[in-house]
Tab-separated table of C-alpha atoms in Angstrom:
chain	number	residue	atom	x	y	z
A	1	MET	CA	0.000	0.000	0.000
A	2	THR	CA	1.293	3.447	-0.872
A	3	THR	CA	1.807	5.879	1.971
A	4	VAL	CA	1.379	9.542	1.042
A	5	HIS	CA	3.324	12.037	3.161
A	6	HIS	CA	2.269	15.679	3.009
A	7	ALA	CA	5.544	17.509	3.420
A	8	PRO	CA	5.614	21.148	4.527
A	9	ALA	CA	6.205	23.695	1.817
A	10	GLY	CA	9.853	24.700	1.531
A	11	PRO	CA	11.654	27.870	0.487
A	12	ILE	CA	11.442	29.336	-2.989
A	13	PRO	CA	13.935	27.373	-5.152
A	14	ALA	CA	15.852	28.873	-8.030
A	15	GLY	CA	14.903	25.908	-10.236
A	16	PRO	CA	13.640	22.327	-10.200
A	17	ASP	CA	15.263	20.051	-7.633
A	18	ALA	CA	16.391	16.765	-9.120
A	19	PRO	CA	18.479	13.817	-7.886
A	20	ALA	CA	21.818	12.885	-9.407
A	21	THR	CA	22.220	9.621	-11.281
A	22	ALA	CA	25.103	7.309	-11.964
A	23	LEU	CA	25.495	8.940	-15.370
A	24	ALA	CA	26.631	12.126	-13.636
A	25	GLU	CA	29.600	10.426	-11.986
A	26	GLY	CA	33.079	10.540	-13.427
A	27	PRO	CA	36.183	12.703	-13.669
A	28	ASP	CA	34.735	15.246	-16.125
A	29	HIS	CA	32.030	16.230	-13.675
A	30	ALA	CA	34.456	18.135	-11.428
A	31	VAL	CA	36.291	19.962	-14.237
A	32	ILE	CA	35.583	23.682	-14.578
A	33	GLY	CA	34.417	24.352	-18.125
A	34	ALA	CA	33.477	20.741	-18.899
A	35	ALA	CA	29.729	21.392	-19.037
A	36	SER	CA	29.954	24.691	-20.929
A	37	GLY	CA	32.498	22.993	-23.197
A	38	LEU	CA	29.942	20.368	-24.235
A	39	LEU	CA	27.445	23.157	-24.859
A	40	GLY	CA	29.976	24.864	-27.108
A	41	GLN	CA	30.697	21.650	-29.005
A	42	TYR	CA	27.082	21.119	-30.069
A	43	ARG	CA	26.643	21.306	-33.840
A	44	ALA	CA	23.338	20.924	-35.645
A	45	GLY	CA	23.095	18.954	-38.865
A	46	SER	CA	24.624	15.510	-38.476
A	47	TYR	CA	23.074	13.566	-35.617
A	48	GLU	CA	23.887	15.329	-32.363
A	49	ALA	CA	21.733	15.460	-29.258
A	50	PHE	CA	22.309	17.894	-26.403
A	51	PHE	CA	20.552	17.696	-23.042
A	52	ALA	CA	21.362	19.676	-19.889
A	53	SER	CA	19.618	19.408	-16.523
A	54	PRO	CA	20.252	20.596	-12.942
A	55	THR	CA	22.335	17.438	-12.431
A	56	ARG	CA	24.222	16.784	-15.698
A	57	THR	CA	25.091	17.804	-19.229
A	58	LEU	CA	25.311	15.290	-22.054
A	59	LEU	CA	26.189	15.412	-25.730
A	60	GLY	CA	25.430	12.453	-27.965
A	61	SER	CA	27.022	12.097	-31.393
A	62	GLY	CA	26.190	9.745	-34.231
A	63	THR	CA	23.503	7.079	-34.236
A	64	HIS	CA	24.080	3.504	-33.173
A	65	ALA	CA	20.389	2.519	-33.270
A	66	ARG	CA	16.959	4.133	-33.441
A	67	VAL	CA	14.008	3.121	-31.324
A	68	PRO	CA	11.481	1.605	-33.755
A	69	GLN	CA	7.992	3.000	-34.261
A	70	ASP	CA	5.629	0.033	-34.020
A	71	GLY	CA	2.640	-1.155	-32.036
A	72	ARG	CA	4.522	-2.396	-28.967
A	73	PRO	CA	4.552	-0.329	-25.751
A	74	LEU	CA	7.218	2.371	-25.912
A	75	PRO	CA	9.083	1.248	-22.732
A	76	VAL	CA	9.406	-2.240	-24.240
A	77	ARG	CA	10.845	-0.884	-27.482
A	78	VAL	CA	13.321	1.305	-25.594
A	79	ALA	CA	14.427	-1.535	-23.303
A	80	GLU	CA	14.995	-3.866	-26.278
A	81	THR	CA	16.940	-1.195	-28.191
A	82	LEU	CA	19.193	-0.594	-25.192
A	83	ALA	CA	19.731	-4.320	-24.606
A	84	ARG	CA	20.672	-4.820	-28.251
A	85	ALA	CA	23.115	-1.908	-28.097
A	86	GLY	CA	24.753	-3.479	-25.043
A	87	ARG	CA	25.147	-6.788	-26.884
A	88	ASP	CA	26.672	-4.862	-29.793
A	89	GLY	CA	29.397	-3.612	-27.462
A	90	VAL	CA	28.149	-0.058	-26.792
A	91	GLU	CA	29.498	0.865	-23.368
A	92	LEU	CA	26.805	2.188	-20.991
A	93	PRO	CA	24.217	2.716	-23.749
A	94	LEU	CA	21.406	5.204	-23.326
A	95	VAL	CA	18.572	6.539	-25.441
A	96	VAL	CA	18.092	10.261	-25.874
A	97	GLY	CA	15.469	12.245	-27.747
A	98	ALA	CA	11.803	13.168	-27.733
A	99	VAL	CA	8.344	11.619	-27.549
A	100	ALA	CA	5.288	13.327	-29.044
A	101	PHE	CA	2.256	14.720	-27.229
A	102	ASP	CA	0.483	11.685	-28.705
A	103	ARG	CA	3.164	9.153	-27.815
A	104	ASP	CA	1.546	6.482	-29.984
A	105	SER	CA	1.964	8.644	-33.081
A	106	ARG	CA	5.639	9.618	-33.026
A	107	VAL	CA	8.902	9.033	-31.179
A	108	GLU	CA	12.331	10.449	-32.055
A	109	LEU	CA	14.618	8.383	-29.807
A	110	ALA	CA	18.040	6.934	-30.586
A	111	VAL	CA	21.100	5.357	-28.981
A	112	PRO	CA	24.023	7.663	-29.849
A	113	ALA	CA	27.242	6.104	-31.068
A	114	ARG	CA	29.136	8.225	-28.538
A	115	VAL	CA	28.035	10.058	-25.403
A	116	ARG	CA	30.086	12.577	-23.450
A	117	THR	CA	28.885	13.817	-20.072
A	118	ALA	CA	29.754	16.555	-17.611
A	119	GLY	CA	28.274	18.123	-14.507
A	120	ALA	CA	25.414	20.608	-14.427
A	121	LEU	CA	25.672	23.827	-16.419
A	122	ARG	CA	24.550	25.807	-13.380
A	123	ASP	CA	27.611	24.547	-11.452
A	124	ASP	CA	30.082	25.548	-14.178
A	125	PRO	CA	31.424	29.076	-13.500
A	126	LEU	CA	32.067	29.564	-17.222
A	127	ILE	CA	28.335	29.471	-17.959
A	128	ALA	CA	28.241	33.066	-16.667
A	129	LEU	CA	30.248	34.242	-19.698
A	130	PRO	CA	28.210	36.147	-22.297
A	131	ALA	CA	26.334	34.195	-24.944
A	132	PRO	CA	27.098	34.891	-28.614
A	133	PRO	CA	25.539	38.206	-29.675
A	134	VAL	CA	22.277	38.074	-31.580
A	135	GLU	CA	22.722	38.687	-35.294
A	136	ARG	CA	20.175	41.030	-36.837
A	137	THR	CA	17.539	38.969	-38.641
A	138	ASP	CA	14.483	40.168	-40.541
A	139	TRP	CA	11.916	37.593	-39.508
A	140	ARG	CA	8.624	37.007	-41.252
A	141	ILE	CA	6.233	36.011	-38.439
A	142	THR	CA	2.875	34.289	-38.912
A	143	PRO	CA	0.759	33.535	-35.823
A	144	VAL	CA	-1.278	30.310	-35.947
A	145	PRO	CA	-4.022	30.877	-34.986
A	146	ALA	CA	-4.331	34.658	-35.109
A	147	PRO	CA	-4.467	36.223	-31.612
A	148	GLU	CA	-8.180	37.038	-31.866
A	149	ALA	CA	-8.952	33.476	-32.943
A	150	TYR	CA	-6.971	32.125	-29.989
A	151	GLY	CA	-8.921	34.384	-27.630
A	152	ALA	CA	-12.180	33.160	-29.133
A	153	GLY	CA	-11.066	29.568	-28.574
A	154	VAL	CA	-10.327	30.317	-24.920
A	155	ALA	CA	-13.747	31.941	-24.489
A	156	ALA	CA	-15.488	28.958	-26.075
A	157	ALA	CA	-13.542	26.586	-23.828
A	158	VAL	CA	-14.554	28.570	-20.726
A	159	GLU	CA	-18.214	28.106	-21.676
A	160	ARG	CA	-17.679	24.349	-21.927
A	161	LEU	CA	-15.925	24.384	-18.559
A	162	ARG	CA	-18.835	26.233	-16.988
A	163	GLY	CA	-21.169	23.655	-18.504
A	164	GLY	CA	-19.323	20.906	-16.625
A	165	GLU	CA	-17.889	19.141	-19.674
A	166	LEU	CA	-14.358	19.290	-18.208
A	167	SER	CA	-12.451	21.092	-15.451
A	168	LYS	CA	-9.322	22.235	-17.334
A	169	VAL	CA	-7.936	22.343	-20.843
A	170	VAL	CA	-4.587	23.640	-22.097
A	171	LEU	CA	-4.796	25.563	-25.360
A	172	ALA	CA	-1.688	26.369	-27.380
A	173	ARG	CA	-0.768	28.599	-30.267
A	174	THR	CA	2.302	28.907	-32.483
A	175	LEU	CA	4.403	31.484	-34.265
A	176	GLU	CA	5.871	30.453	-37.610
A	177	LEU	CA	9.136	32.359	-38.155
A	178	THR	CA	10.966	32.473	-41.491
A	179	SER	CA	14.406	33.990	-42.119
A	180	ALA	CA	16.188	34.740	-45.358
A	181	GLU	CA	19.409	33.406	-43.785
A	182	PRO	CA	20.164	29.903	-42.416
A	183	LEU	CA	19.560	29.556	-38.692
A	184	ASP	CA	22.465	29.458	-36.244
A	185	LEU	CA	21.059	26.797	-33.904
A	186	PRO	CA	24.234	26.425	-31.778
A	187	ALA	CA	24.092	30.162	-30.996
A	188	ILE	CA	20.376	29.946	-30.121
A	189	LEU	CA	21.113	26.966	-27.853
A	190	GLN	CA	23.912	28.921	-26.155
A	191	ARG	CA	21.575	31.825	-25.415
A	192	LEU	CA	18.827	29.537	-24.093
A	193	ALA	CA	21.237	27.694	-21.795
A	194	ARG	CA	23.030	30.772	-20.474
A	195	ARG	CA	19.752	32.566	-19.772
A	196	ASP	CA	18.411	29.751	-17.529
A	197	PRO	CA	21.343	27.424	-16.695
A	198	GLY	CA	19.411	25.820	-13.828
A	199	GLY	CA	16.648	24.537	-16.099
A	200	TYR	CA	16.513	21.896	-18.814
A	201	THR	CA	18.035	22.838	-22.177
A	202	PHE	CA	17.855	20.536	-25.187
A	203	ALA	CA	18.488	20.226	-28.907
A	204	VAL	CA	17.664	16.846	-30.420
A	205	PRO	CA	16.972	15.612	-33.972
A	206	SER	CA	13.240	15.499	-34.667
A	207	GLY	CA	13.152	13.796	-38.065
A	208	GLY	CA	13.187	15.052	-41.634
A	209	GLY	CA	16.224	17.244	-41.055
A	210	ARG	CA	14.469	19.167	-38.263
A	211	THR	CA	15.720	19.905	-34.744
A	212	LEU	CA	13.658	20.208	-31.560
A	213	ILE	CA	15.304	22.936	-29.501
A	214	GLY	CA	14.255	24.630	-26.300
A	215	ALA	CA	14.650	25.302	-22.573
A	216	SER	CA	11.972	23.711	-20.394
A	217	PRO	CA	11.511	24.579	-16.715
A	218	GLU	CA	9.448	21.466	-15.959
A	219	LEU	CA	10.678	18.022	-14.910
A	220	LEU	CA	8.089	15.370	-15.717
A	221	LEU	CA	9.911	12.550	-13.922
A	222	SER	CA	13.388	11.365	-12.984
A	223	ARG	CA	14.450	8.029	-11.521
A	224	ARG	CA	17.637	6.973	-9.770
A	225	GLY	CA	17.410	3.411	-8.543
A	226	THR	CA	14.178	3.338	-6.555
A	227	ALA	CA	14.088	7.118	-5.942
A	228	VAL	CA	11.536	8.980	-8.058
A	229	LEU	CA	11.051	12.720	-8.465
A	230	ALA	CA	8.379	14.755	-10.265
A	231	ASN	CA	8.212	18.551	-10.368
A	232	PRO	CA	4.903	19.650	-11.942
A	233	LEU	CA	4.413	23.306	-12.823
A	234	ALA	CA	0.969	24.850	-13.317
A	235	GLY	CA	-0.156	28.397	-12.643
A	236	SER	CA	2.076	31.110	-14.081
A	237	VAL	CA	2.619	34.849	-14.271
A	238	PRO	CA	5.067	36.861	-16.402
A	239	ARG	CA	8.091	38.366	-14.648
A	240	SER	CA	8.658	42.122	-14.461
A	241	GLU	CA	11.890	44.032	-14.994
A	242	ASP	CA	10.932	46.196	-12.013
A	243	LEU	CA	12.087	44.365	-8.860
A	244	GLY	CA	9.218	45.547	-6.681
A	245	GLU	CA	6.589	44.611	-9.261
A	246	ASP	CA	8.306	41.260	-9.855
A	247	VAL	CA	8.104	40.396	-6.145
A	248	ARG	CA	4.480	41.565	-6.009
A	249	ARG	CA	3.556	39.289	-8.916
A	250	ALA	CA	5.286	36.312	-7.298
A	251	ALA	CA	3.478	36.870	-3.994
A	252	ALA	CA	0.124	37.300	-5.748
A	253	LEU	CA	0.645	34.051	-7.671
A	254	LEU	CA	1.100	32.148	-4.403
A	255	GLU	CA	-2.316	33.406	-3.254
A	256	SER	CA	-4.224	33.285	-6.555
A	257	PRO	CA	-7.323	31.026	-6.212
A	258	LYS	CA	-7.438	30.468	-9.981
A	259	ASP	CA	-3.778	29.428	-10.214
A	260	LEU	CA	-3.807	27.376	-6.992
A	261	HIS	CA	-6.809	25.440	-8.296
A	262	GLU	CA	-5.114	24.861	-11.648
A	263	HIS	CA	-1.990	23.648	-9.848
A	264	ALA	CA	-3.887	21.357	-7.467
A	265	VAL	CA	-5.536	19.593	-10.415
A	266	VAL	CA	-2.098	18.707	-11.802
A	267	VAL	CA	-0.630	17.596	-8.457
A	268	ASP	CA	-3.630	15.389	-7.697
A	269	ALA	CA	-3.345	13.709	-11.112
A	270	ILE	CA	0.371	12.987	-10.661
A	271	ARG	CA	-0.174	11.670	-7.131
A	272	GLU	CA	-2.871	9.332	-8.416
A	273	ALA	CA	-0.744	8.145	-11.355
A	274	LEU	CA	2.390	7.466	-9.272
A	275	ALA	CA	0.681	5.854	-6.282
A	276	PRO	CA	0.381	2.345	-7.835
A	277	TYR	CA	4.141	2.276	-8.482
A	278	CYS	CA	5.425	3.685	-5.189
A	279	ARG	CA	5.880	2.395	-1.660
A	280	THR	CA	5.855	5.973	-0.358
A	281	LEU	CA	5.097	9.416	-1.784
A	282	GLU	CA	5.913	12.794	-0.265
A	283	VAL	CA	3.592	15.537	-1.523
A	284	PRO	CA	3.896	19.079	-0.113
A	285	GLU	CA	0.652	20.624	1.058
A	286	ARG	CA	1.226	23.883	-0.833
A	287	PRO	CA	3.254	24.797	-3.902
A	288	THR	CA	6.357	26.940	-3.904
A	289	LEU	CA	7.677	29.127	-6.730
A	290	VAL	CA	10.064	28.401	-9.577
A	291	ARG	CA	11.420	31.291	-11.573
A	292	THR	CA	12.817	31.441	-15.082
A	293	ALA	CA	14.067	34.529	-16.859
A	294	ALA	CA	10.562	35.134	-18.245
A	295	MET	CA	8.033	33.575	-15.853
A	296	TRP	CA	7.083	32.721	-12.275
A	297	HIS	CA	5.511	29.263	-11.916
A	298	LEU	CA	3.776	27.453	-9.078
A	299	ALA	CA	5.716	24.230	-8.474
A	300	THR	CA	5.437	21.144	-6.294
A	301	THR	CA	8.304	18.695	-5.773
A	302	ILE	CA	6.908	15.168	-5.386
A	303	ARG	CA	9.272	12.453	-4.141
A	304	GLY	CA	8.608	8.742	-4.165
A	305	GLU	CA	10.208	5.381	-3.421
A	306	LEU	CA	9.399	2.643	-5.928
A	307	ALA	CA	7.776	-0.539	-4.691
A	308	ASP	CA	9.450	-2.450	-7.545
A	309	PRO	CA	12.780	-1.278	-9.074
A	310	ALA	CA	11.823	-2.908	-12.387
A	311	PHE	CA	9.792	0.162	-13.363
A	312	SER	CA	11.931	2.356	-15.622
A	313	ALA	CA	11.945	6.146	-15.763
A	314	LEU	CA	10.251	6.044	-19.161
A	315	GLU	CA	7.552	3.639	-17.989
A	316	LEU	CA	6.752	5.962	-15.099
A	317	ALA	CA	6.851	9.039	-17.346
A	318	CYS	CA	4.418	7.360	-19.755
A	319	ALA	CA	2.062	6.711	-16.831
A	320	LEU	CA	2.049	10.476	-16.134
A	321	HIS	CA	2.006	11.773	-19.708
A	322	PRO	CA	0.156	13.886	-20.644
A	323	THR	CA	-0.444	15.605	-17.314
A	324	PRO	CA	-3.201	18.197	-16.841
A	325	ALA	CA	-0.423	20.819	-17.007
A	326	VAL	CA	-0.178	20.336	-20.789
A	327	CYS	CA	-3.475	18.664	-21.658
A	328	GLY	CA	-6.281	19.119	-19.131
A	329	THR	CA	-8.723	16.984	-17.212
A	330	PRO	CA	-10.455	14.656	-17.781
A	331	THR	CA	-7.659	13.742	-20.193
A	332	ASP	CA	-9.786	12.191	-22.940
A	333	VAL	CA	-12.215	15.125	-23.008
A	334	ALA	CA	-9.372	17.676	-22.934
A	335	ARG	CA	-7.648	15.902	-25.837
A	336	ARG	CA	-10.857	16.091	-27.856
A	337	VAL	CA	-11.288	19.805	-27.134
A	338	ILE	CA	-7.645	20.471	-28.085
A	339	GLY	CA	-8.201	18.666	-31.388
A	340	GLU	CA	-11.318	20.738	-32.067
A	341	VAL	CA	-9.831	24.132	-31.157
A	342	GLU	CA	-6.130	24.069	-32.120
A	343	PRO	CA	-5.615	24.446	-35.908
A	344	PHE	CA	-2.300	22.531	-35.939
A	345	ASP	CA	-0.762	19.218	-34.913
A	346	ARG	CA	1.274	19.648	-31.725
A	347	GLY	CA	3.769	16.996	-32.774
A	348	LEU	CA	6.584	16.906	-30.201
A	349	TYR	CA	5.378	20.025	-28.375
A	350	THR	CA	4.015	19.131	-24.890
A	351	GLY	CA	5.498	15.679	-25.264
A	352	MET	CA	8.595	14.706	-23.312
A	353	VAL	CA	12.318	14.993	-24.011
A	354	GLY	CA	15.217	13.409	-22.158
A	355	TRP	CA	17.259	10.257	-21.709
A	356	GLN	CA	17.269	6.790	-20.133
A	357	ASP	CA	20.011	4.230	-19.602
A	358	ALA	CA	19.903	0.435	-19.580
A	359	THR	CA	19.348	0.285	-15.797
A	360	GLY	CA	16.100	2.246	-16.157
A	361	ASP	CA	17.458	5.463	-14.658
A	362	GLY	CA	16.699	8.628	-16.570
A	363	GLU	CA	15.237	12.126	-16.772
A	364	TRP	CA	12.209	13.154	-18.818
A	365	VAL	CA	11.063	16.756	-18.997
A	366	VAL	CA	7.952	18.348	-20.455
A	367	THR	CA	8.615	19.689	-23.953
A	368	ILE	CA	7.684	23.352	-23.581
A	369	ARG	CA	9.453	26.696	-24.279
A	370	CYS	CA	10.582	25.147	-27.536
A	371	ALA	CA	10.540	25.252	-31.320
A	372	GLU	CA	11.010	22.881	-34.211
A	373	ALA	CA	13.687	24.252	-36.512
A	374	GLU	CA	14.572	23.656	-40.137
A	375	GLU	CA	17.193	25.414	-42.217
A	376	ARG	CA	15.480	28.822	-42.295
A	377	THR	CA	12.297	28.340	-40.289
A	378	LEU	CA	11.247	28.081	-36.654
A	379	ARG	CA	7.872	26.997	-35.327
A	380	VAL	CA	7.635	28.309	-31.769
A	381	TYR	CA	4.984	27.039	-29.329
A	382	ALA	CA	3.301	28.351	-26.184
A	383	GLY	CA	0.169	27.362	-24.277
A	384	ALA	CA	-1.920	28.345	-21.274
A	385	GLY	CA	-4.108	26.402	-18.869
A	386	VAL	CA	-7.765	27.349	-19.203
A	387	VAL	CA	-10.069	26.920	-16.216
A	388	GLU	CA	-13.501	28.317	-15.396
A	389	GLN	CA	-12.073	31.624	-14.123
A	390	SER	CA	-9.858	32.187	-17.185
A	391	ARG	CA	-10.087	35.354	-19.292
A	392	PRO	CA	-9.062	35.287	-22.985
A	393	GLU	CA	-6.910	38.427	-22.713
A	394	ALA	CA	-5.008	37.005	-19.704
A	395	GLU	CA	-4.302	33.665	-21.401
A	396	LEU	CA	-3.193	35.455	-24.564
A	397	ALA	CA	-0.809	37.574	-22.480
A	398	GLU	CA	0.534	34.436	-20.773
A	399	THR	CA	1.348	32.781	-24.104
A	400	ARG	CA	2.953	36.006	-25.289
A	401	ALA	CA	5.213	36.017	-22.220
A	402	LYS	CA	6.086	32.330	-22.667
A	403	PHE	CA	7.082	32.946	-26.287
A	404	ARG	CA	9.718	35.400	-25.064
A	405	THR	CA	12.009	32.627	-23.766
A	406	PHE	CA	12.588	31.435	-27.300
A	407	LEU	CA	12.081	34.676	-29.206
A	408	ASP	CA	14.775	36.440	-27.164
A	409	ALA	CA	17.208	33.605	-27.890
A	410	ALA	CA	16.378	33.782	-31.589
A	411	GLY	CA	16.856	37.552	-31.702
A	412	VAL	CA	13.225	38.470	-32.428
A	413	ALA	CA	12.642	42.080	-31.420
A	414	ARG	CA	10.078	42.835	-28.718
């Protein structure tokens, strides 16, 4: 039987708290400049996958094997791919990449031919050095849907919420950016990582010559041995450049009935999903705050101890995905509403991105604050949680603020 501990709320953290794993051990993890060095070595084009978290930095090069797309459960396919790589002589194989919002429709996961690791970017003093300057780019920007259409979708969803059809739905919109010049993805990645080095920064191949690139603040799930951690975020407010106003917004978020309700829905869903797998769960009674360069978020750190160590990080992440933080609740109804309102396929957006090794340890984060990039185009995504108290203009402003994480890195003028 699972025991749920309600832990007291802690201090405001600078970013998600996550446990270390065996992958983070080794001589390179104590070397100043090792983590920022891997960041600087990332090159788009040929297969390279970069992933940085509060506990490690990894760079995968080449492709030893791809996880197949077939009808078998995803954790089974990943486990078999890793086992085969081990038999082929790959030392300490791991998979890295992304899984779509609809995980049955698309996965972009592979075992790199070579993996180099280092400690966390936030612990590397050299990460404080300036990022490459933004080159002037004349972007052609097309919003999909148009802002007024997005607002109308939020208003229509609120009416359905008030009618009792569902209790929350997350609605997203995109900006399609086109440049006359080829994109400098390594420079964009540098700016994303140096702006929020305590978060989760990634750039992984996403098929067809595209790259999924972004900086997510939200850990879906990590596993080290039998220790499990989830850090759901729900309820947000844009930051302010004025210190006093910024503090006021953070304090108001902690007391906002609308945002606390939205957050509680997510925490309850994750507690319910993890309970069958865990001997114990520690769930704080109230959320704390996580800050990024652009946003304040309500956050809850949930810790668990597995009842059976056979459950892998990916298996647990699949049990959580999609959470109400990116989909809504009830899940099936929210999915249907998303399909009716959003005029695009989310693809990898609001899926999960990360890594897992052959022991089952790994880290999977929610794929937000991101874009899919081709040679001269970016498709940038942002979404907002819609509940009964939501107002279209507020949700539109929230998505606008969330876009800034990526638009600033890409050099798009305010």
